[in-house]
Short mmCIF file of C-alpha atoms in Angstrom, two decimals:
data_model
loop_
_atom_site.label_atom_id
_atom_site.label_comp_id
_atom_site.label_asym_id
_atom_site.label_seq_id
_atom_site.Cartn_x
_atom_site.Cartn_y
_atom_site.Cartn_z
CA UNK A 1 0.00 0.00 0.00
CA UNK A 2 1.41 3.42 -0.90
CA UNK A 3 1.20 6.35 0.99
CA UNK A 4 -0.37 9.64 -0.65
CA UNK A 5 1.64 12.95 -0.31
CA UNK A 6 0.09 15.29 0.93
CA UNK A 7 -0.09 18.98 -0.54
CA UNK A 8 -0.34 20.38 3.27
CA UNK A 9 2.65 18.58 4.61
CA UNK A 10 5.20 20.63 6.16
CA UNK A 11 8.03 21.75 4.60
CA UNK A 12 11.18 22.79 6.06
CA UNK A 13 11.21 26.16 7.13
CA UNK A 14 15.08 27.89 6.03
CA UNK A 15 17.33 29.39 8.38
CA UNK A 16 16.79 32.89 6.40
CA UNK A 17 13.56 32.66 6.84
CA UNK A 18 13.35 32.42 10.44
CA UNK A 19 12.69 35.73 12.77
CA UNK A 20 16.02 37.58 13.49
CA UNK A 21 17.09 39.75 16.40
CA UNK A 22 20.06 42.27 16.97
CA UNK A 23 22.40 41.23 19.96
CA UNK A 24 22.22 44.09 22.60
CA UNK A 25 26.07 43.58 23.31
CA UNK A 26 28.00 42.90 19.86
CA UNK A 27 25.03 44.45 17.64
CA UNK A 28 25.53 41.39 15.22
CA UNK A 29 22.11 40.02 13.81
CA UNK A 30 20.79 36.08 15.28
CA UNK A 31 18.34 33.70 15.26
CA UNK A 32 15.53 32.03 15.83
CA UNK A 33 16.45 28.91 18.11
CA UNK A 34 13.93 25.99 18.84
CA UNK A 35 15.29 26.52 22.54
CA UNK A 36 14.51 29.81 22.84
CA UNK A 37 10.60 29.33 21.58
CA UNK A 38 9.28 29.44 24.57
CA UNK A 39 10.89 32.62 25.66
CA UNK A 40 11.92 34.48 22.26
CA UNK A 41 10.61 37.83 23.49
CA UNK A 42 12.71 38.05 26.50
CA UNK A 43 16.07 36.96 24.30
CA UNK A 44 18.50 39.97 23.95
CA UNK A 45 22.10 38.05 23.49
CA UNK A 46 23.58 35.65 20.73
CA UNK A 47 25.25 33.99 23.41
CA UNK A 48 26.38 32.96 26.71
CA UNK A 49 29.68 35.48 26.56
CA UNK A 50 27.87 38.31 25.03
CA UNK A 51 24.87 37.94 28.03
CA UNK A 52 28.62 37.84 30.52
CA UNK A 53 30.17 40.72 28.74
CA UNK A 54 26.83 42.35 29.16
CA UNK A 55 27.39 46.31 30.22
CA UNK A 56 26.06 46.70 33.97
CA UNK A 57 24.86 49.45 36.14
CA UNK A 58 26.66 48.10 39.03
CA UNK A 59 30.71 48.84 36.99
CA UNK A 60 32.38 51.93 36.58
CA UNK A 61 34.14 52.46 33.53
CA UNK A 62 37.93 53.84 33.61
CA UNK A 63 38.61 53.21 36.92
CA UNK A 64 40.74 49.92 37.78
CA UNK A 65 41.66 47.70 41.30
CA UNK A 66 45.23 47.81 41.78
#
């Protein structure tokens, strides 16, 4: 017995064609992740170091521990 294809299978959705955001640290464009679909709206950083390097109210710039 064969199988029919169906016109309203899914087809693979490409990478370009997924929803992008700018990183709020390195300003570079990224995207859509399946682990992130659950909380895409509150994702502001391509990655683990960026969200570290993120700047903070808490430093002071230009002034160093010695």
């Amino acid at each position: 017995m064969t199988a029919a294809v169906s016109s309203t299978q899914l087809k693979p959705m490409k990478k370009s064609d997924l929803p992008q955001k700018t990183c709020a640290t390195c300003g570079l464009p990224f995207a859509w992740r399946k682990k992130w679909a659950k909380v895409w709206d509150d994702v502001r950083y391509c990655s683990d170091r960026c969200r570290r390097a993120r700047p903070s109210a808490k430093s002071t710039t230009g002034t160093s521990c010695q």
